[in-house]
Amino acid sequence: MLVLLPPSEGKAPSSGGAPLKLEGLSLPALAGAREAVIGELVELCAGDEDKAREVLGLSEGLRGEIAKNAELLTAGARPAGQVYTGVLYDALDLAGLETAAKQRAARQLLIFSGLWGAVRVTDRIPSYRCSMGVKLPGIGALGTHWRTPMASALPEAADDGLVLDLRSSAYTAAWKPKGAVAGRTATVRVLHAPTRKVVSHFNKATKGRIVRSLLSAGIAPKGPAELVEALRDLGYVVEVEPPAGAGKAWTLDVLVDEVH
């Protein structure tokens, strides 16, 4: 099973440890694309701050994020699972998992990123600010930039197993499963049961809880149908929208009343 997660805007500060080693990141097929983005981002943020703030879509209060980006190659790195914070990652609580569940997380989780493309939770990265919606002056739209390298890297990472896609819409632009991989893919929407509407907090927190539940239970469904059974066994209320045809992803609606 491969679980695709969005990143978080909030990130823990860079550590005082060793800096980033691009060659040490997972998915080496993304190496060239990563070098291109990080090179342009560092140059942009080390130059005109006002231009960088405009390109990155940052408010005046987030000007400090520009300096953070300028130091990407020298700042201390830490595992990505410790860098990303926010509602989903608080609910996932990687640090609180038992050893076996942490090992499963290292194998099964991929976090999408405008800067890195995608990283595993054990990949060491510095804190940064660069969403997938950014359009860099030289490279252009990052969602488009990542499509070609992702087209080979992600099917290889998925192998012949289930893909559980929990990404937000901005990050689906970088890779959309096709063919046989799409047929093994399940996307999840979290709906507030009384209204049948997506509510941001419910959505993020419940997705974190779902991943934590699967990791803790040691459950690795082989396909979408098995995933539905597993989630229901774990106590989730799941409605299924059948795929439109062969080679199409499944859509699962998880209904929640409230999230504690």
Short mmCIF file of N, CA and C in Angstrom, two decimals, residues 120-196:
data_model
loop_
_atom_site.label_atom_id
_atom_site.label_comp_id
_atom_site.label_asym_id
_atom_site.label_seq_id
_atom_site.Cartn_x
_atom_site.Cartn_y
_atom_site.Cartn_z
N ARG A 120 9.48 10.69 1.41
CA ARG A 120 9.05 9.77 2.46
C ARG A 120 9.24 10.43 3.81
N VAL A 121 8.56 9.93 4.83
CA VAL A 121 8.60 10.59 6.14
C VAL A 121 9.98 10.54 6.76
N THR A 122 10.83 9.63 6.29
CA THR A 122 12.19 9.52 6.83
C THR A 122 13.21 10.38 6.08
N ASP A 123 12.82 10.94 4.94
CA ASP A 123 13.74 11.81 4.19
C ASP A 123 14.02 13.07 4.98
N ARG A 124 15.28 13.45 5.08
CA ARG A 124 15.66 14.62 5.88
C ARG A 124 15.63 15.88 5.01
N ILE A 125 14.79 16.84 5.42
CA ILE A 125 14.62 18.09 4.68
C ILE A 125 14.61 19.26 5.66
N PRO A 126 14.96 20.46 5.18
CA PRO A 126 14.84 21.65 6.02
C PRO A 126 13.41 22.21 5.93
N SER A 127 13.08 23.10 6.83
CA SER A 127 11.81 23.80 6.75
C SER A 127 11.84 24.74 5.55
N TYR A 128 10.67 24.98 4.92
CA TYR A 128 10.62 25.79 3.70
C TYR A 128 9.21 26.32 3.51
N ARG A 129 9.03 27.15 2.49
CA ARG A 129 7.69 27.62 2.13
C ARG A 129 7.59 27.68 0.61
N CYS A 130 6.86 26.76 0.02
CA CYS A 130 6.70 26.75 -1.44
C CYS A 130 5.58 25.77 -1.78
N SER A 131 4.39 26.27 -2.03
CA SER A 131 3.25 25.41 -2.31
C SER A 131 3.24 24.94 -3.76
N MET A 132 2.46 23.94 -4.04
CA MET A 132 2.37 23.42 -5.40
C MET A 132 1.72 24.43 -6.34
N GLY A 133 0.97 25.39 -5.80
CA GLY A 133 0.32 26.38 -6.63
C GLY A 133 1.23 27.50 -7.11
N VAL A 134 2.49 27.50 -6.66
CA VAL A 134 3.44 28.56 -7.03
C VAL A 134 3.83 28.44 -8.51
N LYS A 135 4.02 29.58 -9.13
CA LYS A 135 4.52 29.64 -10.50
C LYS A 135 5.84 30.41 -10.48
N LEU A 136 6.96 29.69 -10.56
CA LEU A 136 8.26 30.33 -10.53
C LEU A 136 8.55 31.00 -11.87
N PRO A 137 9.26 32.13 -11.86
CA PRO A 137 9.49 32.87 -13.11
C PRO A 137 10.16 32.05 -14.21
N GLY A 138 11.12 31.20 -13.84
CA GLY A 138 11.83 30.41 -14.84
C GLY A 138 11.18 29.08 -15.15
N ILE A 139 10.83 28.35 -14.13
CA ILE A 139 10.28 26.99 -14.27
C ILE A 139 8.82 27.01 -14.68
N GLY A 140 8.09 27.97 -14.17
CA GLY A 140 6.65 28.03 -14.43
C GLY A 140 5.87 27.35 -13.32
N ALA A 141 4.66 26.90 -13.63
CA ALA A 141 3.77 26.28 -12.65
C ALA A 141 4.38 24.97 -12.14
N LEU A 142 4.47 24.86 -10.82
CA LEU A 142 5.12 23.67 -10.26
C LEU A 142 4.31 22.40 -10.50
N GLY A 143 2.99 22.50 -10.49
CA GLY A 143 2.19 21.32 -10.78
C GLY A 143 2.52 20.73 -12.14
N THR A 144 2.75 21.59 -13.12
CA THR A 144 3.14 21.14 -14.46
C THR A 144 4.57 20.63 -14.47
N HIS A 145 5.45 21.30 -13.75
CA HIS A 145 6.87 20.93 -13.70
C HIS A 145 7.06 19.49 -13.23
N TRP A 146 6.23 19.07 -12.29
CA TRP A 146 6.44 17.74 -11.69
C TRP A 146 5.80 16.61 -12.48
N ARG A 147 4.96 16.90 -13.44
CA ARG A 147 4.20 15.83 -14.07
C ARG A 147 5.06 14.79 -14.78
N THR A 148 6.04 15.24 -15.54
CA THR A 148 6.85 14.29 -16.31
C THR A 148 7.68 13.39 -15.40
N PRO A 149 8.47 13.90 -14.46
CA PRO A 149 9.22 12.99 -13.60
C PRO A 149 8.33 12.13 -12.71
N MET A 150 7.20 12.66 -12.29
CA MET A 150 6.28 11.88 -11.46
C MET A 150 5.68 10.71 -12.25
N ALA A 151 5.51 10.89 -13.54
CA ALA A 151 4.87 9.87 -14.37
C ALA A 151 5.63 8.55 -14.36
N SER A 152 6.95 8.62 -14.12
CA SER A 152 7.73 7.38 -14.02
C SER A 152 7.98 6.99 -12.57
N ALA A 153 8.19 7.98 -11.69
CA ALA A 153 8.56 7.68 -10.30
C ALA A 153 7.41 7.10 -9.49
N LEU A 154 6.21 7.62 -9.68
CA LEU A 154 5.09 7.19 -8.83
C LEU A 154 4.57 5.79 -9.15
N PRO A 155 4.38 5.40 -10.41
CA PRO A 155 3.97 4.02 -10.66
C PRO A 155 4.99 3.01 -10.12
N GLU A 156 6.27 3.36 -10.20
CA GLU A 156 7.29 2.47 -9.66
C GLU A 156 7.15 2.35 -8.15
N ALA A 157 6.90 3.48 -7.47
CA ALA A 157 6.74 3.45 -6.02
C ALA A 157 5.48 2.69 -5.62
N ALA A 158 4.43 2.81 -6.43
CA ALA A 158 3.17 2.13 -6.13
C ALA A 158 3.26 0.63 -6.36
N ASP A 159 4.13 0.21 -7.29
CA ASP A 159 4.29 -1.20 -7.65
C ASP A 159 2.92 -1.76 -8.03
N ASP A 160 2.52 -2.88 -7.46
CA ASP A 160 1.24 -3.48 -7.83
C ASP A 160 0.24 -3.41 -6.68
N GLY A 161 0.46 -2.49 -5.73
CA GLY A 161 -0.40 -2.41 -4.57
C GLY A 161 -1.43 -1.30 -4.64
N LEU A 162 -2.22 -1.20 -3.59
CA LEU A 162 -3.22 -0.15 -3.44
C LEU A 162 -2.56 1.21 -3.31
N VAL A 163 -3.16 2.22 -3.93
CA VAL A 163 -2.77 3.61 -3.72
C VAL A 163 -3.92 4.31 -3.00
N LEU A 164 -3.66 4.76 -1.79
CA LEU A 164 -4.66 5.50 -1.01
C LEU A 164 -4.32 6.98 -1.15
N ASP A 165 -5.12 7.70 -1.90
CA ASP A 165 -4.83 9.08 -2.27
C ASP A 165 -5.59 10.04 -1.36
N LEU A 166 -4.86 10.68 -0.45
CA LEU A 166 -5.46 11.62 0.50
C LEU A 166 -5.01 13.05 0.24
N ARG A 167 -4.49 13.31 -0.95
CA ARG A 167 -3.97 14.64 -1.28
C ARG A 167 -5.09 15.65 -1.45
N SER A 168 -4.77 16.91 -1.20
CA SER A 168 -5.68 18.01 -1.52
C SER A 168 -5.57 18.29 -3.01
N SER A 169 -6.54 19.03 -3.54
CA SER A 169 -6.65 19.19 -5.00
C SER A 169 -5.43 19.83 -5.63
N ALA A 170 -4.78 20.76 -4.94
CA ALA A 170 -3.61 21.44 -5.52
C ALA A 170 -2.50 20.45 -5.85
N TYR A 171 -2.40 19.37 -5.09
CA TYR A 171 -1.29 18.43 -5.26
C TYR A 171 -1.61 17.30 -6.23
N THR A 172 -2.88 17.14 -6.57
CA THR A 172 -3.22 16.13 -7.57
C THR A 172 -2.76 16.56 -8.96
N ALA A 173 -2.48 17.87 -9.14
CA ALA A 173 -2.02 18.37 -10.44
C ALA A 173 -0.66 17.78 -10.82
N ALA A 174 0.14 17.41 -9.82
CA ALA A 174 1.49 16.90 -10.08
C ALA A 174 1.49 15.46 -10.57
N TRP A 175 0.48 14.69 -10.19
CA TRP A 175 0.42 13.29 -10.64
C TRP A 175 -0.99 12.77 -10.52
N LYS A 176 -1.49 12.22 -11.62
CA LYS A 176 -2.79 11.56 -11.63
C LYS A 176 -2.59 10.13 -12.10
N PRO A 177 -2.96 9.17 -11.26
CA PRO A 177 -2.75 7.77 -11.65
C PRO A 177 -3.53 7.42 -12.90
N LYS A 178 -2.91 6.58 -13.73
CA LYS A 178 -3.53 6.17 -14.98
C LYS A 178 -3.51 4.65 -15.11
N GLY A 179 -4.35 4.15 -15.98
CA GLY A 179 -4.34 2.73 -16.31
C GLY A 179 -4.54 1.82 -15.11
N ALA A 180 -3.70 0.79 -15.03
CA ALA A 180 -3.85 -0.21 -13.97
C ALA A 180 -3.67 0.41 -12.59
N VAL A 181 -2.76 1.40 -12.47
CA VAL A 181 -2.56 2.04 -11.17
C VAL A 181 -3.83 2.76 -10.73
N ALA A 182 -4.50 3.43 -11.66
CA ALA A 182 -5.74 4.13 -11.33
C ALA A 182 -6.79 3.16 -10.82
N GLY A 183 -6.85 1.97 -11.40
CA GLY A 183 -7.81 0.97 -10.96
C GLY A 183 -7.56 0.47 -9.56
N ARG A 184 -6.33 0.67 -9.06
CA ARG A 184 -5.99 0.26 -7.70
C ARG A 184 -5.94 1.46 -6.75
N THR A 185 -6.45 2.61 -7.20
CA THR A 185 -6.39 3.83 -6.42
C THR A 185 -7.74 4.14 -5.78
N ALA A 186 -7.70 4.56 -4.53
CA ALA A 186 -8.90 5.00 -3.83
C ALA A 186 -8.66 6.41 -3.30
N THR A 187 -9.51 7.35 -3.72
CA THR A 187 -9.46 8.69 -3.16
C THR A 187 -10.52 8.79 -2.06
N VAL A 188 -10.22 9.58 -1.05
CA VAL A 188 -11.11 9.67 0.10
C VAL A 188 -11.58 11.10 0.30
N ARG A 189 -12.89 11.25 0.44
CA ARG A 189 -13.47 12.52 0.86
C ARG A 189 -14.03 12.31 2.26
N VAL A 190 -13.85 13.30 3.10
CA VAL A 190 -14.42 13.24 4.45
C VAL A 190 -15.57 14.24 4.50
N LEU A 191 -16.77 13.75 4.76
CA LEU A 191 -17.96 14.59 4.74
C LEU A 191 -18.57 14.69 6.14
N HIS A 192 -19.01 15.88 6.49
CA HIS A 192 -19.74 16.07 7.73
C HIS A 192 -21.11 15.42 7.55
N ALA A 193 -21.39 14.38 8.30
CA ALA A 193 -22.55 13.53 8.04
C ALA A 193 -23.88 14.29 7.96
N PRO A 194 -24.15 15.23 8.88
CA PRO A 194 -25.46 15.89 8.81
C PRO A 194 -25.66 16.74 7.56
N THR A 195 -24.57 17.30 7.02
CA THR A 195 -24.71 18.22 5.89
C THR A 195 -24.21 17.65 4.56
N ARG A 196 -23.45 16.55 4.63
CA ARG A 196 -22.80 15.95 3.46
C ARG A 196 -21.87 16.95 2.77
#
